[in-house]
mmCIF file of C-alpha atoms and ligand atoms in Angstrom:
data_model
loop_
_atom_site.group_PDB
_atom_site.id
_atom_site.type_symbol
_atom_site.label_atom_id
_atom_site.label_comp_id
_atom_site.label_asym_id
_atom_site.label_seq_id
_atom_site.Cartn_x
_atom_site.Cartn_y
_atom_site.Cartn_z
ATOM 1 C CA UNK J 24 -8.791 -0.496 26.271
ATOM 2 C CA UNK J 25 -9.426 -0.595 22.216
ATOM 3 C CA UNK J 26 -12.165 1.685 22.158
ATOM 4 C CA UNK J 27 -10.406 3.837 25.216
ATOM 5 C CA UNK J 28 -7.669 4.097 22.672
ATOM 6 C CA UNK J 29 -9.305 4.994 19.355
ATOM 7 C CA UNK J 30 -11.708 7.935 20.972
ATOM 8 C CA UNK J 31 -8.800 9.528 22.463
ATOM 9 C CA UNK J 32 -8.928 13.104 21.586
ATOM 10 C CA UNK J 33 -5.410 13.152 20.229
ATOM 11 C CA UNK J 34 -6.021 10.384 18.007
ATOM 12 C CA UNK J 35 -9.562 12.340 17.111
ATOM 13 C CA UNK J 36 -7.256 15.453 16.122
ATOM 14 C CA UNK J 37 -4.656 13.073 14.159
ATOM 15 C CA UNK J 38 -7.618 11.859 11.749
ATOM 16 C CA UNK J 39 -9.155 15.712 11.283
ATOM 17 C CA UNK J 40 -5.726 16.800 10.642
ATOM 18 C CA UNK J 41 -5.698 13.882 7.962
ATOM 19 C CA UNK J 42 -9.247 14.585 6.895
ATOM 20 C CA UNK J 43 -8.161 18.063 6.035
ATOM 21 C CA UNK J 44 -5.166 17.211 4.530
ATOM 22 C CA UNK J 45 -6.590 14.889 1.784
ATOM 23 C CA UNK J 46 -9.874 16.623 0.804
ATOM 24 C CA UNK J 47 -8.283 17.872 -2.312
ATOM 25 C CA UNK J 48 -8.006 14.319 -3.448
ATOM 26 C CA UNK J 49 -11.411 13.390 -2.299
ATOM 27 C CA UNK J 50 -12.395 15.840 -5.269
ATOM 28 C CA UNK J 51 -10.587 13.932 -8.176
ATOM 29 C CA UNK J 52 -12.115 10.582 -7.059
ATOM 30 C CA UNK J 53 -15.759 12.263 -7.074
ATOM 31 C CA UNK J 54 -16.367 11.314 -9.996
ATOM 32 C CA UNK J 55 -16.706 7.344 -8.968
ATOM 33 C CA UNK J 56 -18.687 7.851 -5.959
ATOM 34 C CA UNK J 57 -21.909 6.981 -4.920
ATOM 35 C CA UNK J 58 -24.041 5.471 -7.551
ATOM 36 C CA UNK J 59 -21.227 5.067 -10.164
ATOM 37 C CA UNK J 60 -18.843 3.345 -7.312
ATOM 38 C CA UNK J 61 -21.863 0.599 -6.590
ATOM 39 C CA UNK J 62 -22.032 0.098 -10.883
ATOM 40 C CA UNK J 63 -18.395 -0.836 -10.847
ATOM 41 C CA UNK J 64 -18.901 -3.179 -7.407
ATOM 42 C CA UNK J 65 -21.763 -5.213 -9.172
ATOM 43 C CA UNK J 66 -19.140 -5.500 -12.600
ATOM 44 C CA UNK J 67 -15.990 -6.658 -10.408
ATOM 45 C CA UNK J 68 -18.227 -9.221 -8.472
ATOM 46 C CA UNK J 69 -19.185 -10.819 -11.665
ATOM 47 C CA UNK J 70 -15.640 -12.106 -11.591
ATOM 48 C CA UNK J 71 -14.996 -14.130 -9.058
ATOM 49 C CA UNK J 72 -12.275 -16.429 -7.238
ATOM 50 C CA UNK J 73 -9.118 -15.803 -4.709
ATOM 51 C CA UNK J 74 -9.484 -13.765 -1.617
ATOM 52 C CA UNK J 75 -7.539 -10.998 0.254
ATOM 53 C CA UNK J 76 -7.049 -11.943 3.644
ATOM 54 C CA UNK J 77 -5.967 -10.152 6.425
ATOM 55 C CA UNK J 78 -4.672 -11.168 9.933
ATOM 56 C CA UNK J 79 -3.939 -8.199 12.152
ATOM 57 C CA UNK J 80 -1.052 -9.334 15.229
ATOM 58 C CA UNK J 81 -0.913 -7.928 18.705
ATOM 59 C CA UNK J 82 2.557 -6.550 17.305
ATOM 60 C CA UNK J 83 0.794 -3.834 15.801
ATOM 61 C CA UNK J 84 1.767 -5.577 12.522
ATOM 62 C CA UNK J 85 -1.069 -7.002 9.892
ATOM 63 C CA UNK J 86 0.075 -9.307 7.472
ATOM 64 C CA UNK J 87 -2.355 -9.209 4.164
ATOM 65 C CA UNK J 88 -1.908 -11.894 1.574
ATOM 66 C CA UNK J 89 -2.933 -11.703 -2.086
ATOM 67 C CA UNK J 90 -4.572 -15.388 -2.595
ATOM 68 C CA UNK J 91 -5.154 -16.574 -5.816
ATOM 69 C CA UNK J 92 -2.253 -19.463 -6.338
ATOM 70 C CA UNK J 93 -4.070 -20.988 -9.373
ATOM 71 C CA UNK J 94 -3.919 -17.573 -11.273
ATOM 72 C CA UNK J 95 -0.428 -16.596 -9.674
ATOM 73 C CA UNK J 96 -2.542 -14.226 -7.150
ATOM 74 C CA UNK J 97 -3.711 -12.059 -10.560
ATOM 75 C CA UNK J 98 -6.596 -9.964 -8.882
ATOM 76 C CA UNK J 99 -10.183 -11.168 -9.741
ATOM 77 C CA UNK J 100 -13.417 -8.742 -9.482
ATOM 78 C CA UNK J 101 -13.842 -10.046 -6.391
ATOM 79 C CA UNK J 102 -10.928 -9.945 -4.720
ATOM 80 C CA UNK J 103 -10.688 -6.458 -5.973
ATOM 81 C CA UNK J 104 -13.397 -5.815 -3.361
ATOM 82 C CA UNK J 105 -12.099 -7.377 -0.800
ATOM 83 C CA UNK J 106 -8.759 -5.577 -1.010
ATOM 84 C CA UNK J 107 -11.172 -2.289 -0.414
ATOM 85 C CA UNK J 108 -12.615 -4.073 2.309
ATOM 86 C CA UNK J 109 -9.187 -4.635 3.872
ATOM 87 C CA UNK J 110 -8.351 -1.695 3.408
ATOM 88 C CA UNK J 111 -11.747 -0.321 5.292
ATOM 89 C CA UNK J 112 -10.728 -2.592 7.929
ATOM 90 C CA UNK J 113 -7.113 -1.632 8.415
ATOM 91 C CA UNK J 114 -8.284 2.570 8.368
ATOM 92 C CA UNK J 115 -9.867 1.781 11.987
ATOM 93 C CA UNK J 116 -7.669 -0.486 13.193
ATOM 94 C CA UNK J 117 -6.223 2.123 15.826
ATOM 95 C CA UNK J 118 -3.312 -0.082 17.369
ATOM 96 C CA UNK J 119 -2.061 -0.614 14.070
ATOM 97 C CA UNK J 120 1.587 0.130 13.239
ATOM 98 C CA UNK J 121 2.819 -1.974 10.343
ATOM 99 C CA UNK J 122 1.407 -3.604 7.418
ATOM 100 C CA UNK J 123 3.430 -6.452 5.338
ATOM 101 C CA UNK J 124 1.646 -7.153 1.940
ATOM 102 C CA UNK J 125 2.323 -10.611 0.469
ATOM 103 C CA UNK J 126 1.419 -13.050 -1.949
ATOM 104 C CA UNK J 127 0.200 -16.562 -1.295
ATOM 105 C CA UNK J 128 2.313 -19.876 -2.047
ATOM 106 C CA UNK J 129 5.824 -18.241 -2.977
ATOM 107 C CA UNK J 130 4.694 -15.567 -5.551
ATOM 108 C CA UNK J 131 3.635 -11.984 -5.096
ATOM 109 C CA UNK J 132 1.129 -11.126 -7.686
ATOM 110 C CA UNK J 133 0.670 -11.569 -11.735
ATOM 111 C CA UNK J 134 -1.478 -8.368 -11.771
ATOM 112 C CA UNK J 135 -5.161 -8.175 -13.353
ATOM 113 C CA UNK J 136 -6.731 -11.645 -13.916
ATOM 114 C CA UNK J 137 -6.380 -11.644 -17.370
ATOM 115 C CA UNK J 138 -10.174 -13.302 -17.565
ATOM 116 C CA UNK J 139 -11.468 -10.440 -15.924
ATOM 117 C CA UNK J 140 -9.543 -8.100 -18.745
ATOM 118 C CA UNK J 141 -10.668 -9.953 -21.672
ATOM 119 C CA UNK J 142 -14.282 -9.721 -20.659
ATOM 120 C CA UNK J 143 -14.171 -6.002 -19.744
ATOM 121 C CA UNK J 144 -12.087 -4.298 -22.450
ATOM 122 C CA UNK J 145 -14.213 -2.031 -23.718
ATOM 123 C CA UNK J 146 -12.892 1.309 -22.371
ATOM 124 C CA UNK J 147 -15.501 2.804 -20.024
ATOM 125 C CA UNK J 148 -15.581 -0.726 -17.933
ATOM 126 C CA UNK J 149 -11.776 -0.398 -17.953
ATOM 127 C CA UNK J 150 -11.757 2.954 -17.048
ATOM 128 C CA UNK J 151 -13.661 2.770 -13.445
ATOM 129 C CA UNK J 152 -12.071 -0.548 -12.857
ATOM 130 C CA UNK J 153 -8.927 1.501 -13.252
ATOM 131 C CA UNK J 154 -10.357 4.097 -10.793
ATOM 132 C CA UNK J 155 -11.712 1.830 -8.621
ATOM 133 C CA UNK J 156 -8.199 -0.050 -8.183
ATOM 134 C CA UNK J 157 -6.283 3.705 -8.286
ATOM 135 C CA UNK J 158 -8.676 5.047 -4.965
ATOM 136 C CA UNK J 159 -7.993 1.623 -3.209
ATOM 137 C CA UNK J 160 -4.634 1.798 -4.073
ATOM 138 C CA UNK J 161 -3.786 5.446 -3.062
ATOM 139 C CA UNK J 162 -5.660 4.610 0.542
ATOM 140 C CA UNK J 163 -3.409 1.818 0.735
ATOM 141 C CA UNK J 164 -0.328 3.673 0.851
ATOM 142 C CA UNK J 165 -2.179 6.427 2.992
ATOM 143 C CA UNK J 166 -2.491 4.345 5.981
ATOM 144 C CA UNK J 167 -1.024 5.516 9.267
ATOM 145 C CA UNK J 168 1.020 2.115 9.081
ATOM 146 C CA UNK J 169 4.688 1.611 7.716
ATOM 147 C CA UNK J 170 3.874 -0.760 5.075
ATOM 148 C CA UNK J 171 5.884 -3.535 3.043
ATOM 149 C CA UNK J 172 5.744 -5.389 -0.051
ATOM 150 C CA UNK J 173 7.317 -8.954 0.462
ATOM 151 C CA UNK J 174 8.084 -9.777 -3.039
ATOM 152 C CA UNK J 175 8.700 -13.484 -3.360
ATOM 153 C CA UNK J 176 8.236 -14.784 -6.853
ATOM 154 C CA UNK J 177 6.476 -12.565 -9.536
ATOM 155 C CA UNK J 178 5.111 -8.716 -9.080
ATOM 156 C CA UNK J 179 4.076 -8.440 -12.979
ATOM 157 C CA UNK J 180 1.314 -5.822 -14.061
ATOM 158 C CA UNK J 181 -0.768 -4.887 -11.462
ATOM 159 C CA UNK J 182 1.392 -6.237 -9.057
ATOM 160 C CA UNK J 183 4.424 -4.636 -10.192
ATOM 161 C CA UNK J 184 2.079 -1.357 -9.433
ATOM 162 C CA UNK J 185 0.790 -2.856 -6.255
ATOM 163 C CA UNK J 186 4.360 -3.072 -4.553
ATOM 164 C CA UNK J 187 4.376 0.793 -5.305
ATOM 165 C CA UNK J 188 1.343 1.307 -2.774
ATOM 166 C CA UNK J 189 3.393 0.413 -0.124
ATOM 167 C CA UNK J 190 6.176 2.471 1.576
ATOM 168 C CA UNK J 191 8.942 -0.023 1.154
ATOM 169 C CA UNK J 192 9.517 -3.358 -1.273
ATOM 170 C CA UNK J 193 11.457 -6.239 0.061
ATOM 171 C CA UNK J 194 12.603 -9.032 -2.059
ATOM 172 C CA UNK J 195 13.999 -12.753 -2.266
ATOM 173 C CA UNK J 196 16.834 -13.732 -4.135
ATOM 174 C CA UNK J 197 14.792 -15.038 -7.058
ATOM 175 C CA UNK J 198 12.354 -12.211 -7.116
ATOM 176 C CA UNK J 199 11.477 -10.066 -9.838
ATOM 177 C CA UNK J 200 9.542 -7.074 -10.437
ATOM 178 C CA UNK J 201 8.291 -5.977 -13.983
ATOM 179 C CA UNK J 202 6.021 -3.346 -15.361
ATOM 180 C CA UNK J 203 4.972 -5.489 -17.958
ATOM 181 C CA UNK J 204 2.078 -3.259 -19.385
ATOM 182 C CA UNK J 205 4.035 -2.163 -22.534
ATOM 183 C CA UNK J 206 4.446 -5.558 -23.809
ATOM 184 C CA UNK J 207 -0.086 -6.198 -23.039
ATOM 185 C CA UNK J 208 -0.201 -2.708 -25.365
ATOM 186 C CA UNK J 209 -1.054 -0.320 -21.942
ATOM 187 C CA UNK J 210 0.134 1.786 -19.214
ATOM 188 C CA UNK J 211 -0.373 1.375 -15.613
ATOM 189 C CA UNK J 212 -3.797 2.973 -14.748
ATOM 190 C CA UNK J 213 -3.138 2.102 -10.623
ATOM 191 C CA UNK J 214 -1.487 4.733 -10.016
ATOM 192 C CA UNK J 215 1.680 2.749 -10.431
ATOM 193 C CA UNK J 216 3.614 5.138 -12.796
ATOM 194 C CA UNK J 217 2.935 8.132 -10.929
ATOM 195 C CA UNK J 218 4.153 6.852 -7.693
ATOM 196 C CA UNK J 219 7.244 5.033 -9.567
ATOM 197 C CA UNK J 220 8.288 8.053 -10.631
ATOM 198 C CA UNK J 221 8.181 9.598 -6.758
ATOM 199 C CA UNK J 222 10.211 6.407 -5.581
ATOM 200 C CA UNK J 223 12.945 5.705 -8.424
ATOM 201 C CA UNK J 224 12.712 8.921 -10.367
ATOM 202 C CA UNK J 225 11.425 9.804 -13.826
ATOM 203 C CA UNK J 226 14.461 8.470 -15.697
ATOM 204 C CA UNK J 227 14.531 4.775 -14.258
ATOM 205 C CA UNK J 228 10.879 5.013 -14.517
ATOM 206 C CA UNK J 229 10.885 5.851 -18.324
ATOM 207 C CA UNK J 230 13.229 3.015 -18.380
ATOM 208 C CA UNK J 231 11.440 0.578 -16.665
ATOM 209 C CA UNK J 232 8.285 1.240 -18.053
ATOM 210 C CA UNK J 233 9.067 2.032 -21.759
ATOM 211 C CA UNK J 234 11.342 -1.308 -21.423
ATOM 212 C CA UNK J 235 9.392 -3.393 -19.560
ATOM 213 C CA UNK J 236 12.437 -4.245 -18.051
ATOM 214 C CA UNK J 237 12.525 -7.151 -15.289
ATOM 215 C CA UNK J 238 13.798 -5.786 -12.298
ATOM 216 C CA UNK J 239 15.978 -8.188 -9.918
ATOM 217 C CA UNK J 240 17.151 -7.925 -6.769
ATOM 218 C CA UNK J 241 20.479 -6.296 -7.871
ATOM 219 C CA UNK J 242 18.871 -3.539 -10.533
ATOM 220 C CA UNK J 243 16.050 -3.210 -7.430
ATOM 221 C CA UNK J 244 18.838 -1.944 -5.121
ATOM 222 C CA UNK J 245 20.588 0.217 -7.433
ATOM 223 C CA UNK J 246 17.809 2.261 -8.471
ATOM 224 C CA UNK J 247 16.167 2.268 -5.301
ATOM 225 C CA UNK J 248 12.872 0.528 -5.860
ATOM 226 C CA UNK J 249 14.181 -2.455 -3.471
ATOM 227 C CA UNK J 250 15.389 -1.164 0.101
ATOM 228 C CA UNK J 251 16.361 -4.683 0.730
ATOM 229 C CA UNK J 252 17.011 -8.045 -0.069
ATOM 230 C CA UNK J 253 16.124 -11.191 2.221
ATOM 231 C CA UNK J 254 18.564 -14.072 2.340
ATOM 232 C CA UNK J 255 15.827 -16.701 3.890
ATOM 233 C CA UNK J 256 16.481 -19.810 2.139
ATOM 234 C CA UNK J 257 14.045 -19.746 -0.473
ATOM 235 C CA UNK J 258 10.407 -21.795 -0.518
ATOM 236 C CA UNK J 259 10.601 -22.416 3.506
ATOM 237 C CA UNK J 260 8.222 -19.707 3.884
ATOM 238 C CA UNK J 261 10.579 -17.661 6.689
ATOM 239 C CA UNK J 262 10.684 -14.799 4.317
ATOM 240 C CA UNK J 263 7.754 -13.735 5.940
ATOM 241 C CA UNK J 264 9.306 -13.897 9.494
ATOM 242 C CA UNK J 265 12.092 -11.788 7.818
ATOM 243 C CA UNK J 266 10.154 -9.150 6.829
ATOM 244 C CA UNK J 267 8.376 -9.032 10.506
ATOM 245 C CA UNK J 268 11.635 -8.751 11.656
ATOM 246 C CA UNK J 269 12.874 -6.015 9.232
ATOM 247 C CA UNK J 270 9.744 -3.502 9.288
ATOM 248 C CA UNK J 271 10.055 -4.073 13.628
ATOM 249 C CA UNK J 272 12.919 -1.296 13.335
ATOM 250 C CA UNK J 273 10.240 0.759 12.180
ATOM 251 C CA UNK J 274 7.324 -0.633 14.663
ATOM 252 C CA UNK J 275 9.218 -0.743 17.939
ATOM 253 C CA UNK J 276 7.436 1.547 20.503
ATOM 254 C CA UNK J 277 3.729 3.919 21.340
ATOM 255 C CA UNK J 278 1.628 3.253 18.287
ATOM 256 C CA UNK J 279 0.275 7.488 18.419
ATOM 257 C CA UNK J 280 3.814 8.235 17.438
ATOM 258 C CA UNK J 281 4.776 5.870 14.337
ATOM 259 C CA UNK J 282 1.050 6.545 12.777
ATOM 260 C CA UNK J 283 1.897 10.279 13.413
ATOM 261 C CA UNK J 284 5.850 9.285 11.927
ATOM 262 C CA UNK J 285 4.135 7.994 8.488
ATOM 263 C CA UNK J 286 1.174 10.664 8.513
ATOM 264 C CA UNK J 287 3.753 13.723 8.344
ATOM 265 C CA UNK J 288 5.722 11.961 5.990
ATOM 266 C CA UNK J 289 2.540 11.273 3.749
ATOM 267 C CA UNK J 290 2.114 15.139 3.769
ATOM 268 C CA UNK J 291 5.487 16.046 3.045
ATOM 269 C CA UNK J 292 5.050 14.074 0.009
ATOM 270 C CA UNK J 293 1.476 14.529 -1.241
ATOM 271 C CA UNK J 294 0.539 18.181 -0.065
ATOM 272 C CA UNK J 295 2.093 21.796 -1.455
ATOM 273 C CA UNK J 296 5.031 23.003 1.267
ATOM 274 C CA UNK J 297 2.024 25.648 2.893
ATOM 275 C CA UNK J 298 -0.484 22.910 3.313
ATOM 276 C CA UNK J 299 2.258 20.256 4.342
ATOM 277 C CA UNK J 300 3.606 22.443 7.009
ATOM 278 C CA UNK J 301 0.040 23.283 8.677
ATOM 279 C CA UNK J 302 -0.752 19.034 8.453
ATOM 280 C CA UNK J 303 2.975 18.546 10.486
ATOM 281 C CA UNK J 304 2.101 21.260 12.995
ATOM 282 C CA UNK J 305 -1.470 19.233 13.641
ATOM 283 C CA UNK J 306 -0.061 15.989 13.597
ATOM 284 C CA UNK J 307 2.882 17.310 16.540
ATOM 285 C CA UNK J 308 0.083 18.544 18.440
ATOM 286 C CA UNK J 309 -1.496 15.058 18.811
ATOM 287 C CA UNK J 310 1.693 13.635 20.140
ATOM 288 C CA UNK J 311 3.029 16.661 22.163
ATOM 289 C CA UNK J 312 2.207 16.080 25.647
ATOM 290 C CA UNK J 313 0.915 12.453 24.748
ATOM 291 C CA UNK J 314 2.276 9.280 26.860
ATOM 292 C CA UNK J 315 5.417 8.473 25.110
ATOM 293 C CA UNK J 316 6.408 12.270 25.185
ATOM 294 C CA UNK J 317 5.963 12.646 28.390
ATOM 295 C CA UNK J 318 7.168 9.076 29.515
ATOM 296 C CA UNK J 319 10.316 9.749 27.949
ATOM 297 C CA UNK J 320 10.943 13.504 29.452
ATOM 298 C CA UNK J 321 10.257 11.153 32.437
ATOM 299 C CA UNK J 322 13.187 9.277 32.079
ATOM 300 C CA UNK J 323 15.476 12.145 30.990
ATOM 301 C CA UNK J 324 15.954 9.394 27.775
ATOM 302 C CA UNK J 325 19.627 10.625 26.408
ATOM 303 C CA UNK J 326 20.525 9.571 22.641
ATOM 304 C CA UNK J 327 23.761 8.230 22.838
HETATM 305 C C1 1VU V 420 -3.170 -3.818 -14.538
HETATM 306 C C2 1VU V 420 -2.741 -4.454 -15.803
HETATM 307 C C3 1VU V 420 -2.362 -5.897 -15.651
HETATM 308 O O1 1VU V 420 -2.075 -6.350 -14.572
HETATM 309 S S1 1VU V 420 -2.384 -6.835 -17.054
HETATM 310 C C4 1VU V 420 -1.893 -8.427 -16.497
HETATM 311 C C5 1VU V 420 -0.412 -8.518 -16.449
HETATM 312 N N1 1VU V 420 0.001 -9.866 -16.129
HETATM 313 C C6 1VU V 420 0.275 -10.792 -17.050
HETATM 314 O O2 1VU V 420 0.187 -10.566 -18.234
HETATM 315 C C7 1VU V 420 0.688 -12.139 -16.503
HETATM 316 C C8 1VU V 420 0.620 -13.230 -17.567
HETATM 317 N N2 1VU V 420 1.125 -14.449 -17.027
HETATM 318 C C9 1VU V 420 2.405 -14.833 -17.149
HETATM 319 O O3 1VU V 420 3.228 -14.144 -17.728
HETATM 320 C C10 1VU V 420 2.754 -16.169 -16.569
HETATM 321 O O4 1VU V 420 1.578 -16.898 -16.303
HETATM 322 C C11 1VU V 420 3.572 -16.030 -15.255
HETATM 323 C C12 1VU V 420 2.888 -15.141 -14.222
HETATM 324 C C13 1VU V 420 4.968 -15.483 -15.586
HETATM 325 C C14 1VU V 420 3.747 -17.427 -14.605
HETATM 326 O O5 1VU V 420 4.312 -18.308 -15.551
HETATM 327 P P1 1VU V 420 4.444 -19.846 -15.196
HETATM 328 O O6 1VU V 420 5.178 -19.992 -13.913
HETATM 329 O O7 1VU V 420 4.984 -20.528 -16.388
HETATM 330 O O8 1VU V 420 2.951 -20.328 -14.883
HETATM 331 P P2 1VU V 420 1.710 -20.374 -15.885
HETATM 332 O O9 1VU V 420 1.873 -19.418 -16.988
HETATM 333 O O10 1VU V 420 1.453 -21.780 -16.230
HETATM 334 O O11 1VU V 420 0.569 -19.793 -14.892
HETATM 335 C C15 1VU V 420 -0.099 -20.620 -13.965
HETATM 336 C C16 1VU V 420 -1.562 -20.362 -14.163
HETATM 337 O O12 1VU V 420 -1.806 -19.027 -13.761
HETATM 338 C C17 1VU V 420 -2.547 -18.375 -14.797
HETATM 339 N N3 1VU V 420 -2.233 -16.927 -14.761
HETATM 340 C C18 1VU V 420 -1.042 -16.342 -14.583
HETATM 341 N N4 1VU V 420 -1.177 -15.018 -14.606
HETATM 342 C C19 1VU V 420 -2.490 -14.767 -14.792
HETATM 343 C C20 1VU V 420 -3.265 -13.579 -14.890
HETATM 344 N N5 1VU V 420 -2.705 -12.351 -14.794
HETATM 345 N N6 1VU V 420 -4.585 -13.702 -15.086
HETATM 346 C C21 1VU V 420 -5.167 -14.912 -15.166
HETATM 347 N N7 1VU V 420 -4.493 -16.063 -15.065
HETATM 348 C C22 1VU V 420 -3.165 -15.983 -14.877
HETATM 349 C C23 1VU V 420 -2.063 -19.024 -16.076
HETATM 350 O O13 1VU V 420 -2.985 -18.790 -17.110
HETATM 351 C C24 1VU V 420 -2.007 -20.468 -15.621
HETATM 352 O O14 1VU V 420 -3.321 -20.975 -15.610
HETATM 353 P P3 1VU V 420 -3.630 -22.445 -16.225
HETATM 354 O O15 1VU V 420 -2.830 -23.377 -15.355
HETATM 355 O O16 1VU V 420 -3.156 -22.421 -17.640
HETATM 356 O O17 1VU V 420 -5.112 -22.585 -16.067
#
């Protein structure tokens, strides 16, 4: 049934459409492939500790958990890796609908493990670890799956810009978010300014970045970096089955049709109005005529 699914032709159209649509990109990221991408692999694995795990659900919905507790999740070398593994893994997982990004034991993520930093901080070693962690992070948020940062805890640094690589944020009570780079004498290099600035606006993002300034919960709403906030008790770890329970309004029905939801909206976003336009009318013409279309001109479905 898997393998029926993912060499259906209209799923085979979906990912050329894709292909297509994000070979301009492909060209700014040259310059860390191949030989130089392997240099940076053997640097990052010289710094291990923590994994990134992933467990995908028959819901559709993969839950992926930052896990470094002893460093508040900061990212080592290694786990670095691993997220691009995960994020290998979740490109070709076809049934996929939903991704929820997490941190273990109660905190999100303290950003880069500040051992790794210290070693590498010359600026050419910084540089493709910057690269590296941009490409990873921009296929992130490219996945054909609504995705969500459960922010429990501390997103500081890094993990500030990691909640940006997903499509919404989600936080506890307690939470806090914080671009924190000013105050370590840098700027995010994960792509986590650029896309702040497409979610809150350059304004707020000036402000959040030139101030450093912790967002909560309440500042999180108001600006719109937060979409919403969970009122699980704290520390009984059903924060998590919120979130499940929050991104299913997004996740409910045929898998073809929320990828193809997310992919048009990643066009709309990424790609000029002519190019974004020609991605949309691919993308409709791998659902047009699929099952769910058809099942629900079937059942003369009415919208009241
Ligand atoms: C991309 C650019 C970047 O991400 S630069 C990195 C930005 N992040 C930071 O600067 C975080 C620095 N850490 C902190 O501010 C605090 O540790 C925070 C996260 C607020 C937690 O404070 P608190 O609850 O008091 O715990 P703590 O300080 O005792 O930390 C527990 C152990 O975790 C460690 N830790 C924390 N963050 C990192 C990190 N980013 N890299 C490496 N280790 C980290 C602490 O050093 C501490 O370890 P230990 O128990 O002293 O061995």
């Amino acid at each position: 049934m898997a393998l029926c699914a993912a060499s259906h032709p209209l799923l085979q159209n979906t990912r050329n459409a894709l292909r297509r649509c994000f070979k301009q990109n492909r060209a700014f990221y040259s310059n860390i492939s191949g030989p130089q991408e392997e240099e940076i692999r053997q640097k990052l694995r010289i710094f291990p500790g923590g994994s990134v795990d992933l467990q995908k659900q028959e819901s559709g919905i993969a839950v992926m958990t930052v896990n470094n507790p002893a460093r508040m999740n900061a990212f080592s070398g290694s786990m670095m890796l691993e997220l691009e593994e995960r994020v290998n893994e979740l490109e070709t997982w076809t049934e996929g609908k939903g991704l929820i990004v997490q941190g273990a034991a109660g905190t999100f993520c303290s950003g880069s493990d500040l051992n790794a930093v210290r070693a590498i901080s010359n600026p050419q070693d910084g540089m493709k670890m910057c690269m590296f962690m941009q490409k990873t992070l921009t296929r992130l948020l490219r996945l054909p799956l609504i995705s969500v940062a459960l922010v429990e805890g501390k997103a500081l640094g890094g993990g500030a810009e990691l909640t940006t690589a997903c499509d919404f944020r989600l936080m506890t009570s307690d939470a806090v978010i914080q671009f924190v780079h000013k105050h370590m004498g840098l700027v995010p290099g994960w792509g986590g300014a650029a896309r702040l600035v497409r979610i809150v606006g350059s304004q707020n993002a000036l402000k959040l970045l030139g101030g450093a300034k912790k967002v909560d919960p309440h500042l999180g709403r108001q600006i719109g970096l937060v979409d919403e906030v969970l009122s699980s008790p704290l520390g009984e770890g059903s924060s998590l089955v919120e979130a499940e329970q929050w991104l299913s309004q997004f996740t409910k029905g045929s898998a073809p049709v929320i990828r193809a939801v997310k992919q048009v909206v990643v066009s709309g976003r990424e790609l000029s109005l002519e190019e974004a336009l020609r991605t949309e009318k691919d993308i409709f013409g791998t659902v047009w005529g699929g099952p769910a279309n058809l099942e629900a001109l079937a059942q003369k479905t009415k919208h009241k």
